[in-house]
mmCIF file of C-alpha atoms in Angstrom:
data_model
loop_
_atom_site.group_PDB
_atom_site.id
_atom_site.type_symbol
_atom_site.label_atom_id
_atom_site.label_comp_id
_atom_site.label_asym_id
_atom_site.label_seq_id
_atom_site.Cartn_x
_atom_site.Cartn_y
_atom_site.Cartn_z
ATOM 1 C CA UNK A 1 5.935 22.926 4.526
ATOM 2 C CA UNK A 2 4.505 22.169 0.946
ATOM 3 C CA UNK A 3 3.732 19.001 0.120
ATOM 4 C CA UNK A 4 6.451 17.367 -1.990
ATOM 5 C CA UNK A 5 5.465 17.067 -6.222
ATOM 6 C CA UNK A 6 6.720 15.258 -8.505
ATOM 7 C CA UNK A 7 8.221 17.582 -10.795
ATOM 8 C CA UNK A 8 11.591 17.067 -12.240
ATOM 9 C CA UNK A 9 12.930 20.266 -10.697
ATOM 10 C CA UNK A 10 11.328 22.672 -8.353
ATOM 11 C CA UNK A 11 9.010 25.208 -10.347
ATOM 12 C CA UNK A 12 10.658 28.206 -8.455
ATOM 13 C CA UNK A 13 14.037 27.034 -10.245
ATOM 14 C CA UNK A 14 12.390 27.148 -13.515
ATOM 15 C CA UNK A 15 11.931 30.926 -13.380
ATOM 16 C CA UNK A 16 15.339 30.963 -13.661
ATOM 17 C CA UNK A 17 15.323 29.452 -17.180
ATOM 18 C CA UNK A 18 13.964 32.425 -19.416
ATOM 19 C CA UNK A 19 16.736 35.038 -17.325
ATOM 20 C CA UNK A 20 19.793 36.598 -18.265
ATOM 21 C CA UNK A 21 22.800 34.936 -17.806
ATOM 22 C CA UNK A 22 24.467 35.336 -14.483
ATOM 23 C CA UNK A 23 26.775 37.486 -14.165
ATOM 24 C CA UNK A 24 30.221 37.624 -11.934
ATOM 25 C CA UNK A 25 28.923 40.711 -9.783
ATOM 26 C CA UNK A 26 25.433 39.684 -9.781
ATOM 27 C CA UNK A 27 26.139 36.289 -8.080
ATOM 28 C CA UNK A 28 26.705 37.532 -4.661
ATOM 29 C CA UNK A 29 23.153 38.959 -3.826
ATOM 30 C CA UNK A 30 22.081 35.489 -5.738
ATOM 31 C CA UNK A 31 23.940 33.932 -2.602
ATOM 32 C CA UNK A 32 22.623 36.397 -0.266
ATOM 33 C CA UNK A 33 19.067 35.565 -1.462
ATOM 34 C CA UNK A 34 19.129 32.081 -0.902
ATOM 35 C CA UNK A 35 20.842 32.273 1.996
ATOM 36 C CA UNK A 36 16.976 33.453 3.305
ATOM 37 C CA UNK A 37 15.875 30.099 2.700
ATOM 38 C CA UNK A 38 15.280 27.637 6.070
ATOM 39 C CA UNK A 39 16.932 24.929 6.034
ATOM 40 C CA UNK A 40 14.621 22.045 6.750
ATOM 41 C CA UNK A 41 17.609 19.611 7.368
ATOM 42 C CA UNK A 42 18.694 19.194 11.649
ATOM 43 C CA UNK A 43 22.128 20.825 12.283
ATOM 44 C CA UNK A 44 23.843 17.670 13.074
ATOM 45 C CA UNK A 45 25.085 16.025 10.122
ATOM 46 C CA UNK A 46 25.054 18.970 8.062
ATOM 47 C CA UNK A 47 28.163 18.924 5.495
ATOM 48 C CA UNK A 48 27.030 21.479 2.874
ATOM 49 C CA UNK A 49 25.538 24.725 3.571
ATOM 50 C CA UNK A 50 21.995 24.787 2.231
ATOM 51 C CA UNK A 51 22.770 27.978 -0.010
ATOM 52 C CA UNK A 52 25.541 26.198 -2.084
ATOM 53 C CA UNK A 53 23.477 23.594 -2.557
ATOM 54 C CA UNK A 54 20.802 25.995 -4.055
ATOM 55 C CA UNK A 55 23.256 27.922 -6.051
ATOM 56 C CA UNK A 56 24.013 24.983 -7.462
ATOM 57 C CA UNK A 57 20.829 23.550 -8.665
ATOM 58 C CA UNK A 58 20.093 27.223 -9.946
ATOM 59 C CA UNK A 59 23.201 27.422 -11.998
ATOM 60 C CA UNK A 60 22.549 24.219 -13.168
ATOM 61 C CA UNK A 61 19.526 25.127 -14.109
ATOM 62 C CA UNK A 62 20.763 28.252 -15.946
ATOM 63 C CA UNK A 63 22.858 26.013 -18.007
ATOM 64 C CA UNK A 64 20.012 24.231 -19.158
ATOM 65 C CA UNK A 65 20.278 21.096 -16.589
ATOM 66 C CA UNK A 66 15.873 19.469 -16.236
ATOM 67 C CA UNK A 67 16.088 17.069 -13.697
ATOM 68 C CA UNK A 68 17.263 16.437 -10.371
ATOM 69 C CA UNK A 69 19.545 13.953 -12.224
ATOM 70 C CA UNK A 70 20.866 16.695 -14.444
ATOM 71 C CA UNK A 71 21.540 19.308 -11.573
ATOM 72 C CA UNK A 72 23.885 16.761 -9.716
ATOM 73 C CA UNK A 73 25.095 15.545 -13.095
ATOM 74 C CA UNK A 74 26.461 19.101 -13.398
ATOM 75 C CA UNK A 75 27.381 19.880 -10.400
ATOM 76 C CA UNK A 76 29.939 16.979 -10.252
ATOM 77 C CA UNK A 77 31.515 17.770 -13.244
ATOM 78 C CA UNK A 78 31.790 21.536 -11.830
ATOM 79 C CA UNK A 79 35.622 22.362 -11.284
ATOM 80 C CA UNK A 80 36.825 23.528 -7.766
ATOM 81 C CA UNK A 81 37.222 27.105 -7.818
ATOM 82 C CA UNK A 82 33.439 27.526 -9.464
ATOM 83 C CA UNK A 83 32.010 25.208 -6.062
ATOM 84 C CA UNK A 84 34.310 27.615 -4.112
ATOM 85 C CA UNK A 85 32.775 30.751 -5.758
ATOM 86 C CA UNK A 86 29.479 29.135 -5.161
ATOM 87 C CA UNK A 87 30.397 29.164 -1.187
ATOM 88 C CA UNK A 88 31.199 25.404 -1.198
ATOM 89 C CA UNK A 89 33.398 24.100 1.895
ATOM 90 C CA UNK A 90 37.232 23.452 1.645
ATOM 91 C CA UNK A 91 37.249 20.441 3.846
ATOM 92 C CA UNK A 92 40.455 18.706 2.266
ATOM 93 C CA UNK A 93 42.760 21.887 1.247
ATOM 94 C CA UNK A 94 45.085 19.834 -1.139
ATOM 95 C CA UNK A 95 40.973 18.878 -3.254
ATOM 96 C CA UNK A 96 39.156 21.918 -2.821
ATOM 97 C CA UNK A 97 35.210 21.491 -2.378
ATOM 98 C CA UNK A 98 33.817 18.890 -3.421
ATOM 99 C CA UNK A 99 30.073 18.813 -4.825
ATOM 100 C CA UNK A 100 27.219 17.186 -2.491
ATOM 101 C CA UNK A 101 26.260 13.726 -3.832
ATOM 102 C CA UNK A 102 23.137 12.943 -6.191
ATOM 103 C CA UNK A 103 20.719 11.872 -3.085
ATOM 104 C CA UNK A 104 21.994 14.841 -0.581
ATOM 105 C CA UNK A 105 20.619 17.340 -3.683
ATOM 106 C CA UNK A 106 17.226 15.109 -4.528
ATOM 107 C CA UNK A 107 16.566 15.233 -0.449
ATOM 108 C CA UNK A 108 17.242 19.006 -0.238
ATOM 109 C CA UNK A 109 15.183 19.935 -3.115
ATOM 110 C CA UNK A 110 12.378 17.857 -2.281
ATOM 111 C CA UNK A 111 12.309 19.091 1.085
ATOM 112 C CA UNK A 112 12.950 22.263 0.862
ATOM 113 C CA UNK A 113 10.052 25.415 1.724
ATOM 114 C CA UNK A 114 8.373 25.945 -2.095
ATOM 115 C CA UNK A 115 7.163 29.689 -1.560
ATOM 116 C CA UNK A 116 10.269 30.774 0.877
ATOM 117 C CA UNK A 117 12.817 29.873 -2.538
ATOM 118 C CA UNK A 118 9.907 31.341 -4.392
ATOM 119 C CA UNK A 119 10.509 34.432 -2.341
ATOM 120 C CA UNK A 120 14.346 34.271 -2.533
ATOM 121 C CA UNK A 121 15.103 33.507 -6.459
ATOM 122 C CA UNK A 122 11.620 35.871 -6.995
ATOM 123 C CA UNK A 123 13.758 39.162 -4.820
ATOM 124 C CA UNK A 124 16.812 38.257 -6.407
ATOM 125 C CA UNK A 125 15.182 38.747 -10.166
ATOM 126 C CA UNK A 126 13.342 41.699 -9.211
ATOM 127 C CA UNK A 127 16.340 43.629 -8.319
ATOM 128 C CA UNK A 128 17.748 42.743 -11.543
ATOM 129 C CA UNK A 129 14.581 44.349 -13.120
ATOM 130 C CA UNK A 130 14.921 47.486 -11.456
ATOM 131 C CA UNK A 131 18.195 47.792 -11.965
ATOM 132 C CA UNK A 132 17.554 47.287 -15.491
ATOM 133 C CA UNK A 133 14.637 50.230 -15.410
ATOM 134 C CA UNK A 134 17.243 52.540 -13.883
ATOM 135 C CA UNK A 135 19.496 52.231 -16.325
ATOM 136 C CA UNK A 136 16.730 53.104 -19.531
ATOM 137 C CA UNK A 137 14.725 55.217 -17.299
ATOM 138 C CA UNK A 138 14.083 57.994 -20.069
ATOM 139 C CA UNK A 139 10.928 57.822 -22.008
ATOM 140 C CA UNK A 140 9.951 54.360 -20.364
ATOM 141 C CA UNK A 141 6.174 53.762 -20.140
ATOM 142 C CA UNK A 142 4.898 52.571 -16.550
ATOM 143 C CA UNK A 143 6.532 49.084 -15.379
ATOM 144 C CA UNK A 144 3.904 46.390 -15.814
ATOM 145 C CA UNK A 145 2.793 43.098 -13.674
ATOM 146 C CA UNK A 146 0.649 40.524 -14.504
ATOM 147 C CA UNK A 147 -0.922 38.566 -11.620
ATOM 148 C CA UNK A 148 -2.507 35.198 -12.799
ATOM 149 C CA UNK A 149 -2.681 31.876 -11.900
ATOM 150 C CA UNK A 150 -1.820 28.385 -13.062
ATOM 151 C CA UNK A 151 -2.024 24.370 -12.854
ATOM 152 C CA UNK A 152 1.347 23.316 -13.197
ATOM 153 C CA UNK A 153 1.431 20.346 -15.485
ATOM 154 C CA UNK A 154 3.189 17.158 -14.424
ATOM 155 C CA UNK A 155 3.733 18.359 -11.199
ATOM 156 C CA UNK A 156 1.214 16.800 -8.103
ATOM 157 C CA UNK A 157 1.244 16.269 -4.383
ATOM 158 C CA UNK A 158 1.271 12.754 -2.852
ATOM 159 C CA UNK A 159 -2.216 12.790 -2.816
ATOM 160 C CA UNK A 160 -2.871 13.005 -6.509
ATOM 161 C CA UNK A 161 -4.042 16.641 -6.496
ATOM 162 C CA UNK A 162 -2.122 19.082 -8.906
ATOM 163 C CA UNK A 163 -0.100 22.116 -7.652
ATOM 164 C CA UNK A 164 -1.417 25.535 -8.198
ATOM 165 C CA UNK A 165 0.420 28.309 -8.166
ATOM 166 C CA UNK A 166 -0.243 32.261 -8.130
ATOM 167 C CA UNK A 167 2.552 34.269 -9.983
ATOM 168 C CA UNK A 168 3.538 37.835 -10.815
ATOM 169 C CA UNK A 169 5.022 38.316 -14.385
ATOM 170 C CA UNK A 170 6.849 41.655 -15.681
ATOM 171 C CA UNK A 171 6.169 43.107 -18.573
ATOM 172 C CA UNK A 172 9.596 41.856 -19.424
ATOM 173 C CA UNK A 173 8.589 38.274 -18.988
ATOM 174 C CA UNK A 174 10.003 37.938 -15.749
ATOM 175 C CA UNK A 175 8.349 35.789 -12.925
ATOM 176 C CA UNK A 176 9.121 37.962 -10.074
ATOM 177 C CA UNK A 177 6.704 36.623 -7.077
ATOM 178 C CA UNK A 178 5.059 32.825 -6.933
ATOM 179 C CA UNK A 179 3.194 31.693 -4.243
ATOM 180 C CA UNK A 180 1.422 27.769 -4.031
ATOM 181 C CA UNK A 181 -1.967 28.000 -3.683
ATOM 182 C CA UNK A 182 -3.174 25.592 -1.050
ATOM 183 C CA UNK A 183 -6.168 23.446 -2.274
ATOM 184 C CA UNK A 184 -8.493 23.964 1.152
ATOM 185 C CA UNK A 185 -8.186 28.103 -0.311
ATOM 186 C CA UNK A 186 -8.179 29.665 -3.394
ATOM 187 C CA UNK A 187 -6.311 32.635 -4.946
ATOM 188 C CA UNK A 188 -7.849 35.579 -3.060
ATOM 189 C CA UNK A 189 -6.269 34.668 0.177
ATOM 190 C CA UNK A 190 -3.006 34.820 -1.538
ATOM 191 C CA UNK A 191 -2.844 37.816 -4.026
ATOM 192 C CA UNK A 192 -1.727 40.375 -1.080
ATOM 193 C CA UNK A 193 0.838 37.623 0.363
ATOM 194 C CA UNK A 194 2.325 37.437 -3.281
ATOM 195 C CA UNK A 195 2.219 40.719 -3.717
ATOM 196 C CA UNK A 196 3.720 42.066 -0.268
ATOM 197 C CA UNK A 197 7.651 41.774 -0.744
ATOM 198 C CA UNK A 198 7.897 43.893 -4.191
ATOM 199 C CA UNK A 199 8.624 47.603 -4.647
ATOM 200 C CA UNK A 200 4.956 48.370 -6.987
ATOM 201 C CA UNK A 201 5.597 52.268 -6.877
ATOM 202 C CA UNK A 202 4.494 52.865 -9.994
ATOM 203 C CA UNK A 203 3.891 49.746 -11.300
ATOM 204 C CA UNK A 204 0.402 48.890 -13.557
ATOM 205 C CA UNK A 205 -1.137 45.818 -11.674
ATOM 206 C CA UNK A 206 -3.654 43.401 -13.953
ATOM 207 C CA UNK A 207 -5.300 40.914 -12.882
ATOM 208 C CA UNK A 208 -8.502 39.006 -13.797
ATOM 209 C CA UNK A 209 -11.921 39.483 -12.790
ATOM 210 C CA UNK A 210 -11.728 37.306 -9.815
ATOM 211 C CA UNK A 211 -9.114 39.440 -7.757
ATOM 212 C CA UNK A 212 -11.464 42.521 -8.173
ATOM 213 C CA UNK A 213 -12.053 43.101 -4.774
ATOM 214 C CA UNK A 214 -12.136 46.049 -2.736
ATOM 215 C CA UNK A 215 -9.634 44.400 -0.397
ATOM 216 C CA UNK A 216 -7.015 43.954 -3.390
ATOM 217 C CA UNK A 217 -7.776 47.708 -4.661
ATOM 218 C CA UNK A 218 -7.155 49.056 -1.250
ATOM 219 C CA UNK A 219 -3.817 47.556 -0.598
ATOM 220 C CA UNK A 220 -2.612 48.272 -4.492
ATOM 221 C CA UNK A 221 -3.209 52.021 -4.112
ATOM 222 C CA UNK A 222 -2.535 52.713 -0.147
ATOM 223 C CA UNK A 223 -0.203 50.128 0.508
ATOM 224 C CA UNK A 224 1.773 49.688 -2.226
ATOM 225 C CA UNK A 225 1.500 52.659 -4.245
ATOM 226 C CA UNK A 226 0.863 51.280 -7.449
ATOM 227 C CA UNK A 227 -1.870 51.420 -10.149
ATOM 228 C CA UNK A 228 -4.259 48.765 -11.288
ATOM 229 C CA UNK A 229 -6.321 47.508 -13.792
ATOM 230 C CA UNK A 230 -9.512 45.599 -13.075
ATOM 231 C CA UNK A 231 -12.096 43.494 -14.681
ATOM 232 C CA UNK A 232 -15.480 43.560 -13.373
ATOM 233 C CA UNK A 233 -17.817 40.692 -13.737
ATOM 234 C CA UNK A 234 -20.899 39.306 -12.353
ATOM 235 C CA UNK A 235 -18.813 38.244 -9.083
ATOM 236 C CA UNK A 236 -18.992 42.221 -7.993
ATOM 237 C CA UNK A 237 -22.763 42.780 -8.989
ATOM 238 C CA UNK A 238 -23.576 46.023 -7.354
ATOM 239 C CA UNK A 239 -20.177 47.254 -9.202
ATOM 240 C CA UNK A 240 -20.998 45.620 -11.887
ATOM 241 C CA UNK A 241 -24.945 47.101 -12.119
ATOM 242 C CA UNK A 242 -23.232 50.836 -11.580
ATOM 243 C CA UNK A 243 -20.729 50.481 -14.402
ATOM 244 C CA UNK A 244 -23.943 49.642 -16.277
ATOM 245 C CA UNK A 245 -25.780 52.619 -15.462
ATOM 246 C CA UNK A 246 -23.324 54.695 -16.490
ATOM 247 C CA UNK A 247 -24.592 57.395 -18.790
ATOM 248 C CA UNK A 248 -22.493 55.865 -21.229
ATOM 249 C CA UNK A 249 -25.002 52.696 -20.962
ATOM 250 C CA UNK A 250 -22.465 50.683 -20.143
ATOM 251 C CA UNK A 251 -21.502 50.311 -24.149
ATOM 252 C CA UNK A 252 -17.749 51.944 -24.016
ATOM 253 C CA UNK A 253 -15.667 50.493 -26.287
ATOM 254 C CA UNK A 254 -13.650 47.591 -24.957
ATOM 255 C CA UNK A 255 -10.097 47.062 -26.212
ATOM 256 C CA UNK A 256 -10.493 43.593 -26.235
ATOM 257 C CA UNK A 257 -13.881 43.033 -27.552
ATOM 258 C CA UNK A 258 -14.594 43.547 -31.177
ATOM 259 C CA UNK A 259 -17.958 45.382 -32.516
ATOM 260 C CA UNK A 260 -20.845 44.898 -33.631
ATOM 261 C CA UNK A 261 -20.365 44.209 -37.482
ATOM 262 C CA UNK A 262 -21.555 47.277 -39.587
ATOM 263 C CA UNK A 263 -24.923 46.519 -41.502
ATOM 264 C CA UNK A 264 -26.741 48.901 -43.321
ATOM 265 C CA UNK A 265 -28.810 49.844 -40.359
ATOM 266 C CA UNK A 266 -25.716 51.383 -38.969
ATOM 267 C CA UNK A 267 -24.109 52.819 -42.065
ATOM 268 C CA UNK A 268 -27.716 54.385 -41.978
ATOM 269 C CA UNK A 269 -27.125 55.817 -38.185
ATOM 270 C CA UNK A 270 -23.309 56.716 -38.559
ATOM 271 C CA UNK A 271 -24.271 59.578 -41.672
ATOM 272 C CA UNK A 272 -26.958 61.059 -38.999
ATOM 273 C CA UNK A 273 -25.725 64.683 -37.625
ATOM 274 C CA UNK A 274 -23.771 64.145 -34.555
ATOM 275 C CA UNK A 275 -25.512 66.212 -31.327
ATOM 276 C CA UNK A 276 -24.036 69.417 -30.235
ATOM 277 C CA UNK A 277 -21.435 69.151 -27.110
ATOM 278 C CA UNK A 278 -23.377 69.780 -23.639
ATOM 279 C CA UNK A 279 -26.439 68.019 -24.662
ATOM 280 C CA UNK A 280 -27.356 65.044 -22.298
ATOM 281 C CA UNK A 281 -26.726 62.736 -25.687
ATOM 282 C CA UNK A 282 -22.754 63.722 -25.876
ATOM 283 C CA UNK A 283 -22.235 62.922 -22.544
ATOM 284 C CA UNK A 284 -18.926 60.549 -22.177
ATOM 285 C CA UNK A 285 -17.063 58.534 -19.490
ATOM 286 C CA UNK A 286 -13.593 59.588 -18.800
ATOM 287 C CA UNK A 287 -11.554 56.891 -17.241
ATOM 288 C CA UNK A 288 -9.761 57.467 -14.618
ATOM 289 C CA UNK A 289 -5.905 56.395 -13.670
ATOM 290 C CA UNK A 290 -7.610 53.089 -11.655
ATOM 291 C CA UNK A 291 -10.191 52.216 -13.957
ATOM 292 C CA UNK A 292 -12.713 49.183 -15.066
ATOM 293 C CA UNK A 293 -11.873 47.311 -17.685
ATOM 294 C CA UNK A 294 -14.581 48.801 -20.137
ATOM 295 C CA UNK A 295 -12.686 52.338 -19.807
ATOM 296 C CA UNK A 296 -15.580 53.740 -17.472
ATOM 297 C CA UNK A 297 -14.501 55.128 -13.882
ATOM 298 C CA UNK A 298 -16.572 53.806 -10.895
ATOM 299 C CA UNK A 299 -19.277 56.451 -9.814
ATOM 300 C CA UNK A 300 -18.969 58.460 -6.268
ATOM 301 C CA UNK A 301 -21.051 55.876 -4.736
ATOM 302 C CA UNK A 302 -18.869 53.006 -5.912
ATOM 303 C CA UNK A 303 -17.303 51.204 -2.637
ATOM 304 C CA UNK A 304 -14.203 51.053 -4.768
ATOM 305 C CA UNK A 305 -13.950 55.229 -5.235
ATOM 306 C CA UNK A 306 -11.904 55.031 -2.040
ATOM 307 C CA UNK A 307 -9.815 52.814 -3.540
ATOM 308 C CA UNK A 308 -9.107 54.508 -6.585
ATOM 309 C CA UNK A 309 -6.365 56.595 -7.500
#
């Protein structure tokens, strides 16, 4: 289990901040996907099912609550038949459910697995996403996902050292998969974890240059079907060193880096006759549907031409 932070509210909660309200059909496979989530509590003593405890803190957190002082704030002022539609307990028929108290939410929250409610809330807003493509399917381009990582600020474990996490963002802005990255690793180890529970049929991967492995290219294209985009650097030098030797030179232009400024030298070289197509000068890199970053296709020999798709 995760070492407990000090963050106001669990950061898998605060994907839940930039999504679409929740709506009255949608709130069942909500339940459903918290209902995944251990509990880490014993059985004996238990008085409120761990997944109306969650759906509380997330609606909470939907209604804009940033503390664990705010999420039991609101959920005692929630009326009876919303803790009932929430799957709260009817213990006293004649008050209806009542809400857990202030310290039974802080202890539940603090304890509670990190990555298995990143998994739940993560499932829960990727099916919203797809159901969302399916509906404005025509004339779509490609579903995107951005995998990247990040230092959350304010947030640190009870030794001092800050939590990193690993996340996969839609194109939509959606935070679909987060993982905690555990400081005796790094991110490598947990790009195909993250990655593992979505549905990536399809679906342009990006990532920077330190997930280019072959590993990570492998599983994208056999495992999960999908399409990527990599940046090489020096951390793949043989790669790196092909992509070079390209007969391109290694100089295609890059959609994120600017060119060289125009000077009279190459005012001079543009009005030069262009050669004839065929000649060795007009050769050109076509990039293929896995490509570098730099538009060029790995050669034959490339370890990652296997991986390509």
């Amino acid at each position: 289990m995760p070492a407990r932070s000090s963050s106001l509210i669990p950061a898998s909660l605060s994907q839940l901040t930039d999504a679409v309200p929740i709506a009255p059909d949608a709130l069942p496979g909500l339940l459903a996907c918290l209902a995944q989530v251990p509990d880490p509590r014993r059985d004996q003593g238990r008085r409120h099912p761990l997944a109306f405890v969650l759906s509380l803190a997330a609606c909470a957190v939907l209604a804009g609550a940033k503390s664990l002082a705010a999420i039991a704030e609101w959920a005692a002022d929630a009326p009876p038949h919303v803790l009932a539609r929430l799957g709260g307990p009817c213990r006293e028929p004649d008050r209806g459910p009542v809400a857990p108290a202030e310290a039974t939410m802080r202890r539940i929250l603090q304890r509670i697995d990190g990555d298995a409610l990143d998994t739940a809330v993560g499932s829960w807003l990727a099916g919203r996403e797809r159901a969302g493509q399916k509906e404005n399917d025509s004339g779509r381009p490609l579903p995107s996902l951005a995998v990247d990582g990040k230092t959350v600020r304010g947030a640190r474990h009870t030794d001092g050292t800050q939590v990193h996490l690993l996340a996969a963002m839609t194109g939509t802005g959606l935070v679909t998969a987060q993982r905690e990255v555990n400081g005796k690793t790094n991110e490598i180890t947990v790009f195909q974890p993250l990655l593992a529970p979505l549905d990536l049929r399809g679906t342009v991967v990006t990532f920077d240059a330190l997930h280019s492995q072959t590993a990570h290219a492998r599983f994208l294209i056999e495992d999960k079907h999908a399409h990527y985009i990599a940046l090489i650097k020096g951390n793949q030098p043989t790669l790196h060193r092909w992509l070079k030797d390209l007969p391109c030179g290694g100089k295609y232009p890059s959609w994120t880096r600017p060119g060289p400024p125009r000077t009279a030298a190459t005012r001079s070289a543009e009005s030069r006759p262009q050669p004839s197509p065929g000649s060795p000068s007009h050769t050109r890199c076509r990039p293929s549907r896995s490509c570098a970053a730099d538009g060029s296709s790995p050669p034959a020999k490339s370890p990652w031409n296997a991986s390509t798709g």
